[in-house]
mmCIF file with all atom_site columns, C-alpha atoms in Angstrom:
data_model
loop_
_atom_site.group_PDB
_atom_site.id
_atom_site.type_symbol
_atom_site.label_atom_id
_atom_site.label_alt_id
_atom_site.label_comp_id
_atom_site.label_asym_id
_atom_site.label_entity_id
_atom_site.label_seq_id
_atom_site.pdbx_PDB_ins_code
_atom_site.Cartn_x
_atom_site.Cartn_y
_atom_site.Cartn_z
_atom_site.occupancy
_atom_site.B_iso_or_equiv
_atom_site.pdbx_formal_charge
_atom_site.auth_seq_id
_atom_site.auth_comp_id
_atom_site.auth_asym_id
_atom_site.auth_atom_id
_atom_site.pdbx_PDB_model_num
ATOM 1   C CA . MET A 1 1   ? 62.145  -60.887 -30.936 1.00 0.00 ? 1   MET A CA 1
ATOM 2   C CA . PRO A 1 2   ? 64.762  -63.441 -32.833 1.00 0.00 ? 2   PRO A CA 1
ATOM 3   C CA . LEU A 1 3   ? 68.274  -62.589 -32.425 1.00 0.00 ? 3   LEU A CA 1
ATOM 4   C CA . ALA A 1 4   ? 70.113  -61.750 -35.852 1.00 0.00 ? 4   ALA A CA 1
ATOM 5   C CA . PRO A 1 5   ? 72.497  -64.592 -37.275 1.00 0.00 ? 5   PRO A CA 1
ATOM 6   C CA . ALA A 1 6   ? 76.361  -63.750 -36.032 1.00 0.00 ? 6   ALA A CA 1
ATOM 7   C CA . SER A 1 7   ? 78.560  -62.131 -38.663 1.00 0.00 ? 7   SER A CA 1
ATOM 8   C CA . THR A 1 8   ? 81.048  -64.712 -40.151 1.00 0.00 ? 8   THR A CA 1
ATOM 9   C CA . HIS A 1 9   ? 83.159  -61.959 -41.137 1.00 0.00 ? 9   HIS A CA 1
ATOM 10  C CA . PRO A 1 10  ? 86.383  -61.568 -39.362 1.00 0.00 ? 10  PRO A CA 1
ATOM 11  C CA . MET A 1 11  ? 86.678  -58.413 -37.063 1.00 0.00 ? 11  MET A CA 1
ATOM 12  C CA . SER A 1 12  ? 89.074  -56.110 -36.858 1.00 0.00 ? 12  SER A CA 1
ATOM 13  C CA . SER A 1 13  ? 90.849  -55.664 -33.652 1.00 0.00 ? 13  SER A CA 1
ATOM 14  C CA . THR A 1 14  ? 89.383  -52.252 -33.373 1.00 0.00 ? 14  THR A CA 1
ATOM 15  C CA . SER A 1 15  ? 85.165  -54.101 -33.429 1.00 0.00 ? 15  SER A CA 1
ATOM 16  C CA . LEU A 1 16  ? 86.432  -56.765 -31.839 1.00 0.00 ? 16  LEU A CA 1
ATOM 17  C CA . ARG A 1 17  ? 87.603  -54.217 -28.609 1.00 0.00 ? 17  ARG A CA 1
ATOM 18  C CA . LEU A 1 18  ? 84.112  -51.931 -29.385 1.00 0.00 ? 18  LEU A CA 1
ATOM 19  C CA . ALA A 1 19  ? 82.178  -55.316 -29.459 1.00 0.00 ? 19  ALA A CA 1
ATOM 20  C CA . SER A 1 20  ? 83.576  -56.592 -25.680 1.00 0.00 ? 20  SER A CA 1
ATOM 21  C CA . ASP A 1 21  ? 82.780  -52.654 -24.394 1.00 0.00 ? 21  ASP A CA 1
ATOM 22  C CA . ARG A 1 22  ? 79.308  -53.303 -25.338 1.00 0.00 ? 22  ARG A CA 1
ATOM 23  C CA . VAL A 1 23  ? 79.056  -57.117 -24.119 1.00 0.00 ? 23  VAL A CA 1
ATOM 24  C CA . ARG A 1 24  ? 80.099  -56.012 -20.726 1.00 0.00 ? 24  ARG A CA 1
ATOM 25  C CA . ALA A 1 25  ? 77.916  -52.871 -20.146 1.00 0.00 ? 25  ALA A CA 1
ATOM 26  C CA . GLN A 1 26  ? 75.047  -54.693 -21.300 1.00 0.00 ? 26  GLN A CA 1
ATOM 27  C CA . SER A 1 27  ? 76.243  -57.779 -18.969 1.00 0.00 ? 27  SER A CA 1
ATOM 28  C CA . ALA A 1 28  ? 76.198  -54.620 -16.457 1.00 0.00 ? 28  ALA A CA 1
ATOM 29  C CA . SER A 1 29  ? 72.744  -53.475 -17.694 1.00 0.00 ? 29  SER A CA 1
ATOM 30  C CA . LEU A 1 30  ? 71.252  -56.909 -17.630 1.00 0.00 ? 30  LEU A CA 1
ATOM 31  C CA . GLY A 1 31  ? 72.467  -57.122 -14.083 1.00 0.00 ? 31  GLY A CA 1
ATOM 32  C CA . LEU A 1 32  ? 71.121  -54.120 -12.613 1.00 0.00 ? 32  LEU A CA 1
ATOM 33  C CA . LEU A 1 33  ? 67.749  -55.210 -14.684 1.00 0.00 ? 33  LEU A CA 1
ATOM 34  C CA . ASP A 1 34  ? 67.714  -58.235 -12.978 1.00 0.00 ? 34  ASP A CA 1
ATOM 35  C CA . LYS A 1 35  ? 67.764  -56.843 -9.791  1.00 0.00 ? 35  LYS A CA 1
ATOM 36  C CA . GLN A 1 36  ? 65.379  -54.360 -10.622 1.00 0.00 ? 36  GLN A CA 1
ATOM 37  C CA . ALA A 1 37  ? 62.750  -57.206 -11.623 1.00 0.00 ? 37  ALA A CA 1
ATOM 38  C CA . ARG A 1 38  ? 63.571  -59.171 -7.977  1.00 0.00 ? 38  ARG A CA 1
ATOM 39  C CA . GLU A 1 39  ? 62.917  -55.854 -6.023  1.00 0.00 ? 39  GLU A CA 1
ATOM 40  C CA . LEU A 1 40  ? 59.881  -55.237 -7.771  1.00 0.00 ? 40  LEU A CA 1
ATOM 41  C CA . GLU A 1 41  ? 58.616  -58.725 -7.330  1.00 0.00 ? 41  GLU A CA 1
ATOM 42  C CA . GLU A 1 42  ? 59.328  -58.801 -3.779  1.00 0.00 ? 42  GLU A CA 1
ATOM 43  C CA . ALA A 1 43  ? 57.324  -55.646 -3.630  1.00 0.00 ? 43  ALA A CA 1
ATOM 44  C CA . ARG A 1 44  ? 54.368  -57.078 -5.349  1.00 0.00 ? 44  ARG A CA 1
ATOM 45  C CA . VAL A 1 45  ? 54.399  -59.909 -3.457  1.00 0.00 ? 45  VAL A CA 1
ATOM 46  C CA . HIS A 1 46  ? 54.497  -57.296 -0.335  1.00 0.00 ? 46  HIS A CA 1
ATOM 47  C CA . ALA A 1 47  ? 51.752  -55.475 -1.928  1.00 0.00 ? 47  ALA A CA 1
ATOM 48  C CA . LEU A 1 48  ? 49.528  -58.146 -2.538  1.00 0.00 ? 48  LEU A CA 1
ATOM 49  C CA . ALA A 1 49  ? 49.570  -59.709 0.984   1.00 0.00 ? 49  ALA A CA 1
ATOM 50  C CA . ALA A 1 50  ? 49.089  -55.364 2.293   1.00 0.00 ? 50  ALA A CA 1
ATOM 51  C CA . PHE A 1 51  ? 45.549  -55.715 -0.123  1.00 0.00 ? 51  PHE A CA 1
ATOM 52  C CA . ASP A 1 52  ? 44.838  -59.109 1.245   1.00 0.00 ? 52  ASP A CA 1
ATOM 53  C CA . ALA A 1 53  ? 44.914  -57.491 4.688   1.00 0.00 ? 53  ALA A CA 1
ATOM 54  C CA . ALA A 1 54  ? 43.321  -54.356 4.299   1.00 0.00 ? 54  ALA A CA 1
ATOM 55  C CA . ARG A 1 55  ? 40.569  -56.435 2.466   1.00 0.00 ? 55  ARG A CA 1
ATOM 56  C CA . ARG A 1 56  ? 39.874  -58.239 5.158   1.00 0.00 ? 56  ARG A CA 1
ATOM 57  C CA . GLU A 1 57  ? 40.087  -55.350 8.073   1.00 0.00 ? 57  GLU A CA 1
ATOM 58  C CA . LEU A 1 58  ? 37.458  -53.115 5.324   1.00 0.00 ? 58  LEU A CA 1
ATOM 59  C CA . ASP A 1 59  ? 35.661  -56.717 5.861   1.00 0.00 ? 59  ASP A CA 1
ATOM 60  C CA . ASP A 1 60  ? 35.950  -56.331 9.395   1.00 0.00 ? 60  ASP A CA 1
ATOM 61  C CA . ILE A 1 61  ? 35.097  -52.646 9.826   1.00 0.00 ? 61  ILE A CA 1
ATOM 62  C CA . THR A 1 62  ? 31.805  -53.219 7.339   1.00 0.00 ? 62  THR A CA 1
ATOM 63  C CA . ALA A 1 63  ? 30.647  -56.053 9.954   1.00 0.00 ? 63  ALA A CA 1
ATOM 64  C CA . ALA A 1 64  ? 31.378  -53.912 12.628  1.00 0.00 ? 64  ALA A CA 1
ATOM 65  C CA . ARG A 1 65  ? 29.753  -50.916 10.804  1.00 0.00 ? 65  ARG A CA 1
ATOM 66  C CA . ASP A 1 66  ? 26.326  -52.928 9.650   1.00 0.00 ? 66  ASP A CA 1
ATOM 67  C CA . GLN A 1 67  ? 25.981  -54.348 13.440  1.00 0.00 ? 67  GLN A CA 1
ATOM 68  C CA . VAL A 1 68  ? 26.181  -50.691 14.847  1.00 0.00 ? 68  VAL A CA 1
ATOM 69  C CA . LEU A 1 69  ? 23.722  -49.779 12.413  1.00 0.00 ? 69  LEU A CA 1
ATOM 70  C CA . GLU A 1 70  ? 21.442  -52.469 12.980  1.00 0.00 ? 70  GLU A CA 1
ATOM 71  C CA . GLN A 1 71  ? 22.019  -51.577 17.541  1.00 0.00 ? 71  GLN A CA 1
ATOM 72  C CA . CYS A 1 72  ? 20.980  -47.792 16.156  1.00 0.00 ? 72  CYS A CA 1
ATOM 73  C CA . ARG A 1 73  ? 17.775  -48.826 14.485  1.00 0.00 ? 73  ARG A CA 1
ATOM 74  C CA . LEU A 1 74  ? 16.604  -51.452 17.710  1.00 0.00 ? 74  LEU A CA 1
ATOM 75  C CA . VAL A 1 75  ? 17.718  -48.606 20.142  1.00 0.00 ? 75  VAL A CA 1
ATOM 76  C CA . ALA A 1 76  ? 15.785  -46.229 17.992  1.00 0.00 ? 76  ALA A CA 1
ATOM 77  C CA . ASN A 1 77  ? 12.626  -48.435 17.751  1.00 0.00 ? 77  ASN A CA 1
ATOM 78  C CA . THR A 1 78  ? 12.486  -49.029 21.649  1.00 0.00 ? 78  THR A CA 1
ATOM 79  C CA . ARG A 1 79  ? 12.469  -45.248 21.900  1.00 0.00 ? 79  ARG A CA 1
ATOM 80  C CA . GLU A 1 80  ? 9.925   -44.240 20.000  1.00 0.00 ? 80  GLU A CA 1
ATOM 81  C CA . LEU A 1 81  ? 7.883   -47.162 21.794  1.00 0.00 ? 81  LEU A CA 1
ATOM 82  C CA . ASP A 1 82  ? 8.852   -45.962 24.909  1.00 0.00 ? 82  ASP A CA 1
ATOM 83  C CA . ILE A 1 83  ? 7.976   -42.575 24.006  1.00 0.00 ? 83  ILE A CA 1
ATOM 84  C CA . ARG A 1 84  ? 4.805   -43.421 22.249  1.00 0.00 ? 84  ARG A CA 1
ATOM 85  C CA . ALA A 1 85  ? 4.170   -44.738 26.314  1.00 0.00 ? 85  ALA A CA 1
ATOM 86  C CA . ILE A 1 86  ? 5.142   -42.031 27.544  1.00 0.00 ? 86  ILE A CA 1
ATOM 87  C CA . HIS A 1 87  ? 2.938   -39.967 25.618  1.00 0.00 ? 87  HIS A CA 1
ATOM 88  C CA . SER A 1 88  ? -0.177  -42.382 25.980  1.00 0.00 ? 88  SER A CA 1
ATOM 89  C CA . HIS A 1 89  ? 0.103   -42.039 29.910  1.00 0.00 ? 89  HIS A CA 1
ATOM 90  C CA . ALA A 1 90  ? 0.566   -38.571 30.016  1.00 0.00 ? 90  ALA A CA 1
ATOM 91  C CA . MET A 1 91  ? -2.533  -38.012 27.365  1.00 0.00 ? 91  MET A CA 1
ATOM 92  C CA . ALA A 1 92  ? -4.339  -40.416 29.405  1.00 0.00 ? 92  ALA A CA 1
ATOM 93  C CA . ARG A 1 93  ? -4.246  -38.440 32.668  1.00 0.00 ? 93  ARG A CA 1
ATOM 94  C CA . LEU A 1 94  ? -5.243  -35.089 31.197  1.00 0.00 ? 94  LEU A CA 1
ATOM 95  C CA . PRO A 1 95  ? -8.085  -33.962 32.338  1.00 0.00 ? 95  PRO A CA 1
ATOM 96  C CA . LEU A 1 96  ? -11.104 -34.726 30.176  1.00 0.00 ? 96  LEU A CA 1
ATOM 97  C CA . GLU A 1 97  ? -11.814 -30.644 29.817  1.00 0.00 ? 97  GLU A CA 1
ATOM 98  C CA . LEU A 1 98  ? -7.613  -30.194 28.301  1.00 0.00 ? 98  LEU A CA 1
ATOM 99  C CA . LEU A 1 99  ? -8.056  -32.870 26.331  1.00 0.00 ? 99  LEU A CA 1
ATOM 100 C CA . ARG A 1 100 ? -10.795 -31.732 24.560  1.00 0.00 ? 100 ARG A CA 1
ATOM 101 C CA . ALA A 1 101 ? -9.253  -28.428 24.457  1.00 0.00 ? 101 ALA A CA 1
ATOM 102 C CA . VAL A 1 102 ? -6.410  -29.904 22.355  1.00 0.00 ? 102 VAL A CA 1
ATOM 103 C CA . PHE A 1 103 ? -8.952  -31.674 20.209  1.00 0.00 ? 103 PHE A CA 1
ATOM 104 C CA . ILE A 1 104 ? -10.620 -28.404 19.235  1.00 0.00 ? 104 ILE A CA 1
ATOM 105 C CA . GLU A 1 105 ? -7.038  -26.715 18.657  1.00 0.00 ? 105 GLU A CA 1
ATOM 106 C CA . ALA A 1 106 ? -5.976  -29.631 16.324  1.00 0.00 ? 106 ALA A CA 1
ATOM 107 C CA . ALA A 1 107 ? -9.081  -29.715 14.138  1.00 0.00 ? 107 ALA A CA 1
ATOM 108 C CA . HIS A 1 108 ? -8.724  -26.314 13.778  1.00 0.00 ? 108 HIS A CA 1
ATOM 109 C CA . ASP A 1 109 ? -6.169  -24.178 11.211  1.00 0.00 ? 109 ASP A CA 1
ATOM 110 C CA . ALA A 1 110 ? -4.371  -21.430 12.820  1.00 0.00 ? 110 ALA A CA 1
ATOM 111 C CA . ASP A 1 111 ? -5.374  -19.341 10.081  1.00 0.00 ? 111 ASP A CA 1
ATOM 112 C CA . PRO A 1 112 ? -9.006  -20.340 9.004   1.00 0.00 ? 112 PRO A CA 1
ATOM 113 C CA . ASP A 1 113 ? -8.770  -18.422 5.500   1.00 0.00 ? 113 ASP A CA 1
ATOM 114 C CA . LEU A 1 114 ? -6.354  -20.651 4.316   1.00 0.00 ? 114 LEU A CA 1
ATOM 115 C CA . SER A 1 115 ? -8.883  -23.044 3.640   1.00 0.00 ? 115 SER A CA 1
ATOM 116 C CA . PHE A 1 116 ? -10.709 -21.423 1.291   1.00 0.00 ? 116 PHE A CA 1
ATOM 117 C CA . VAL A 1 117 ? -7.851  -20.236 -1.038  1.00 0.00 ? 117 VAL A CA 1
ATOM 118 C CA . ASP A 1 118 ? -8.813  -20.601 -4.551  1.00 0.00 ? 118 ASP A CA 1
ATOM 119 C CA . GLY A 1 119 ? -12.830 -22.098 -3.181  1.00 0.00 ? 119 GLY A CA 1
ATOM 120 C CA . GLU A 1 120 ? -9.986  -25.344 -2.623  1.00 0.00 ? 120 GLU A CA 1
ATOM 121 C CA . CYS A 1 121 ? -11.144 -28.155 0.254   1.00 0.00 ? 121 CYS A CA 1
ATOM 122 C CA . ASP A 1 122 ? -8.449  -28.942 3.408   1.00 0.00 ? 122 ASP A CA 1
ATOM 123 C CA . MET A 1 123 ? -8.817  -32.688 3.279   1.00 0.00 ? 123 MET A CA 1
ATOM 124 C CA . GLU A 1 124 ? -5.856  -32.979 5.823   1.00 0.00 ? 124 GLU A CA 1
ATOM 125 C CA . ARG A 1 125 ? -8.192  -30.315 8.117   1.00 0.00 ? 125 ARG A CA 1
ATOM 126 C CA . SER A 1 126 ? -11.484 -31.932 7.876   1.00 0.00 ? 126 SER A CA 1
ATOM 127 C CA . ALA A 1 127 ? -9.682  -35.620 8.657   1.00 0.00 ? 127 ALA A CA 1
ATOM 128 C CA . VAL A 1 128 ? -8.594  -34.445 11.818  1.00 0.00 ? 128 VAL A CA 1
ATOM 129 C CA . PRO A 1 129 ? -11.525 -35.474 13.755  1.00 0.00 ? 129 PRO A CA 1
ATOM 130 C CA . PHE A 1 130 ? -11.646 -38.944 12.212  1.00 0.00 ? 130 PHE A CA 1
ATOM 131 C CA . ILE A 1 131 ? -8.298  -39.586 13.255  1.00 0.00 ? 131 ILE A CA 1
ATOM 132 C CA . LEU A 1 132 ? -8.389  -38.324 16.776  1.00 0.00 ? 132 LEU A CA 1
ATOM 133 C CA . SER A 1 133 ? -11.483 -40.513 17.193  1.00 0.00 ? 133 SER A CA 1
ATOM 134 C CA . SER A 1 134 ? -9.779  -43.405 15.709  1.00 0.00 ? 134 SER A CA 1
ATOM 135 C CA . VAL A 1 135 ? -6.920  -43.416 18.485  1.00 0.00 ? 135 VAL A CA 1
ATOM 136 C CA . CYS A 1 136 ? -8.687  -45.456 21.123  1.00 0.00 ? 136 CYS A CA 1
ATOM 137 C CA . ARG A 1 137 ? -12.124 -46.252 23.029  1.00 0.00 ? 137 ARG A CA 1
ATOM 138 C CA . GLY A 1 138 ? -11.570 -43.297 25.112  1.00 0.00 ? 138 GLY A CA 1
ATOM 139 C CA . TRP A 1 139 ? -11.062 -40.964 22.419  1.00 0.00 ? 139 TRP A CA 1
ATOM 140 C CA . ARG A 1 140 ? -13.429 -41.397 20.353  1.00 0.00 ? 140 ARG A CA 1
ATOM 141 C CA . LYS A 1 141 ? -16.072 -41.496 23.095  1.00 0.00 ? 141 LYS A CA 1
ATOM 142 C CA . LEU A 1 142 ? -14.758 -37.569 23.546  1.00 0.00 ? 142 LEU A CA 1
ATOM 143 C CA . ALA A 1 143 ? -14.365 -36.749 20.213  1.00 0.00 ? 143 ALA A CA 1
ATOM 144 C CA . HIS A 1 144 ? -17.852 -37.801 19.373  1.00 0.00 ? 144 HIS A CA 1
ATOM 145 C CA . GLU A 1 145 ? -19.344 -35.961 22.070  1.00 0.00 ? 145 GLU A CA 1
ATOM 146 C CA . CYS A 1 146 ? -17.175 -32.644 21.117  1.00 0.00 ? 146 CYS A CA 1
ATOM 147 C CA . GLN A 1 147 ? -19.485 -30.537 18.771  1.00 0.00 ? 147 GLN A CA 1
ATOM 148 C CA . ALA A 1 148 ? -16.645 -28.176 17.904  1.00 0.00 ? 148 ALA A CA 1
ATOM 149 C CA . MET A 1 149 ? -14.457 -30.525 16.752  1.00 0.00 ? 149 MET A CA 1
ATOM 150 C CA . TRP A 1 150 ? -16.463 -31.337 14.079  1.00 0.00 ? 150 TRP A CA 1
ATOM 151 C CA . THR A 1 151 ? -17.267 -27.862 12.798  1.00 0.00 ? 151 THR A CA 1
ATOM 152 C CA . TYR A 1 152 ? -15.735 -28.053 9.399   1.00 0.00 ? 152 TYR A CA 1
ATOM 153 C CA . ILE A 1 153 ? -17.337 -29.925 6.914   1.00 0.00 ? 153 ILE A CA 1
ATOM 154 C CA . ALA A 1 154 ? -15.259 -29.936 3.260   1.00 0.00 ? 154 ALA A CA 1
ATOM 155 C CA . MET A 1 155 ? -15.945 -32.081 0.151   1.00 0.00 ? 155 MET A CA 1
ATOM 156 C CA . PRO A 1 156 ? -13.808 -31.749 -2.914  1.00 0.00 ? 156 PRO A CA 1
ATOM 157 C CA . PRO A 1 157 ? -15.211 -32.325 -6.131  1.00 0.00 ? 157 PRO A CA 1
ATOM 158 C CA . GLN A 1 158 ? -15.763 -35.484 -7.415  1.00 0.00 ? 158 GLN A CA 1
ATOM 159 C CA . GLU A 1 159 ? -15.255 -35.758 -11.413 1.00 0.00 ? 159 GLU A CA 1
ATOM 160 C CA . GLY A 1 160 ? -13.201 -38.738 -12.376 1.00 0.00 ? 160 GLY A CA 1
ATOM 161 C CA . GLU A 1 161 ? -13.841 -40.500 -8.993  1.00 0.00 ? 161 GLU A CA 1
ATOM 162 C CA . ASN A 1 162 ? -15.396 -44.215 -8.621  1.00 0.00 ? 162 ASN A CA 1
ATOM 163 C CA . GLU A 1 163 ? -18.702 -44.532 -6.920  1.00 0.00 ? 163 GLU A CA 1
ATOM 164 C CA . GLN A 1 164 ? -16.901 -46.057 -4.011  1.00 0.00 ? 164 GLN A CA 1
ATOM 165 C CA . TRP A 1 165 ? -14.754 -42.804 -3.365  1.00 0.00 ? 165 TRP A CA 1
ATOM 166 C CA . LYS A 1 166 ? -17.956 -40.739 -3.347  1.00 0.00 ? 166 LYS A CA 1
ATOM 167 C CA . GLN A 1 167 ? -20.071 -43.075 -0.746  1.00 0.00 ? 167 GLN A CA 1
ATOM 168 C CA . ALA A 1 168 ? -16.673 -42.571 1.111   1.00 0.00 ? 168 ALA A CA 1
ATOM 169 C CA . HIS A 1 169 ? -16.928 -39.072 1.282   1.00 0.00 ? 169 HIS A CA 1
ATOM 170 C CA . LEU A 1 170 ? -20.382 -38.397 1.440   1.00 0.00 ? 170 LEU A CA 1
ATOM 171 C CA . ALA A 1 171 ? -20.846 -40.787 4.622   1.00 0.00 ? 171 ALA A CA 1
ATOM 172 C CA . ARG A 1 172 ? -17.710 -38.560 5.901   1.00 0.00 ? 172 ARG A CA 1
ATOM 173 C CA . LEU A 1 173 ? -19.898 -35.807 5.269   1.00 0.00 ? 173 LEU A CA 1
ATOM 174 C CA . ARG A 1 174 ? -23.000 -37.238 7.446   1.00 0.00 ? 174 ARG A CA 1
ATOM 175 C CA . SER A 1 175 ? -20.794 -37.802 9.750   1.00 0.00 ? 175 SER A CA 1
ATOM 176 C CA . SER A 1 176 ? -19.774 -34.422 10.260  1.00 0.00 ? 176 SER A CA 1
ATOM 177 C CA . LEU A 1 177 ? -23.029 -32.839 10.440  1.00 0.00 ? 177 LEU A CA 1
ATOM 178 C CA . MET A 1 178 ? -24.396 -35.175 12.734  1.00 0.00 ? 178 MET A CA 1
ATOM 179 C CA . ARG A 1 179 ? -21.905 -34.511 15.174  1.00 0.00 ? 179 ARG A CA 1
ATOM 180 C CA . SER A 1 180 ? -21.166 -31.187 15.091  1.00 0.00 ? 180 SER A CA 1
ATOM 181 C CA . GLY A 1 181 ? -24.572 -31.034 16.520  1.00 0.00 ? 181 GLY A CA 1
ATOM 182 C CA . CYS A 1 182 ? -25.602 -26.869 16.720  1.00 0.00 ? 182 CYS A CA 1
ATOM 183 C CA . ALA A 1 183 ? -21.846 -25.741 16.615  1.00 0.00 ? 183 ALA A CA 1
ATOM 184 C CA . PRO A 1 184 ? -21.529 -22.563 13.595  1.00 0.00 ? 184 PRO A CA 1
ATOM 185 C CA . LEU A 1 185 ? -20.062 -24.400 10.777  1.00 0.00 ? 185 LEU A CA 1
ATOM 186 C CA . ASP A 1 186 ? -17.343 -23.883 7.712   1.00 0.00 ? 186 ASP A CA 1
ATOM 187 C CA . VAL A 1 187 ? -18.690 -25.364 5.109   1.00 0.00 ? 187 VAL A CA 1
ATOM 188 C CA . ILE A 1 188 ? -17.066 -25.832 1.708   1.00 0.00 ? 188 ILE A CA 1
ATOM 189 C CA . VAL A 1 189 ? -18.319 -28.459 -0.866  1.00 0.00 ? 189 VAL A CA 1
ATOM 190 C CA . GLY A 1 190 ? -18.400 -29.614 -4.843  1.00 0.00 ? 190 GLY A CA 1
ATOM 191 C CA . PRO A 1 191 ? -20.691 -28.620 -7.596  1.00 0.00 ? 191 PRO A CA 1
ATOM 192 C CA . PRO A 1 192 ? -24.748 -28.590 -6.401  1.00 0.00 ? 192 PRO A CA 1
ATOM 193 C CA . ASN A 1 193 ? -25.973 -32.072 -7.462  1.00 0.00 ? 193 ASN A CA 1
ATOM 194 C CA . ILE A 1 194 ? -22.964 -33.243 -4.471  1.00 0.00 ? 194 ILE A CA 1
ATOM 195 C CA . LEU A 1 195 ? -25.007 -31.458 -1.783  1.00 0.00 ? 195 LEU A CA 1
ATOM 196 C CA . SER A 1 196 ? -28.393 -32.522 -3.219  1.00 0.00 ? 196 SER A CA 1
ATOM 197 C CA . ASP A 1 197 ? -26.884 -35.860 -2.918  1.00 0.00 ? 197 ASP A CA 1
ATOM 198 C CA . VAL A 1 198 ? -26.030 -35.292 1.333   1.00 0.00 ? 198 VAL A CA 1
ATOM 199 C CA . VAL A 1 199 ? -29.811 -34.056 1.517   1.00 0.00 ? 199 VAL A CA 1
ATOM 200 C CA . SER A 1 200 ? -31.798 -35.852 -0.201  1.00 0.00 ? 200 SER A CA 1
ATOM 201 C CA . GLY A 1 201 ? -30.228 -38.687 1.616   1.00 0.00 ? 201 GLY A CA 1
#
């Protein structure tokens, strides 16, 4: 803001005294303000230094955290592999009769009625024998010899499905029928044309 030009009119003694008092007060205020400005600038410099230090500390902490998380991931993966190895070893030492009983239990629901709600197929249950038989050669041989595993026969409605999907489910149905042997069956099939396809095949 530009300063107003000084008055060229002569000042009375009273006006001169008042002006002098104002100048002294203003000079004192300027001194205080200048001191505050220097103190604030010094505080700002310290704050910037503290901020930079805090940012470096945050970066170090973040890097350390990421390293710990990576170690956790590696340890968790190693532990999972060890657990699988232990389970595999334990399962390999099970007597075949006990392993067969485990297979049968896994392939059957605790409550078979739940599989027939509104005529819906329990595809997860029907997939269990195929999953167990795909683990290893020994399990596949045992599963194929265990007729009681294959007694749940499910074929969902196939409207809107492609031919490859239909053929895959028909092949699974034929496999279940063949491997179930003479064991009693729980059967859920889709529309009659699907069953006729299986019978005709």
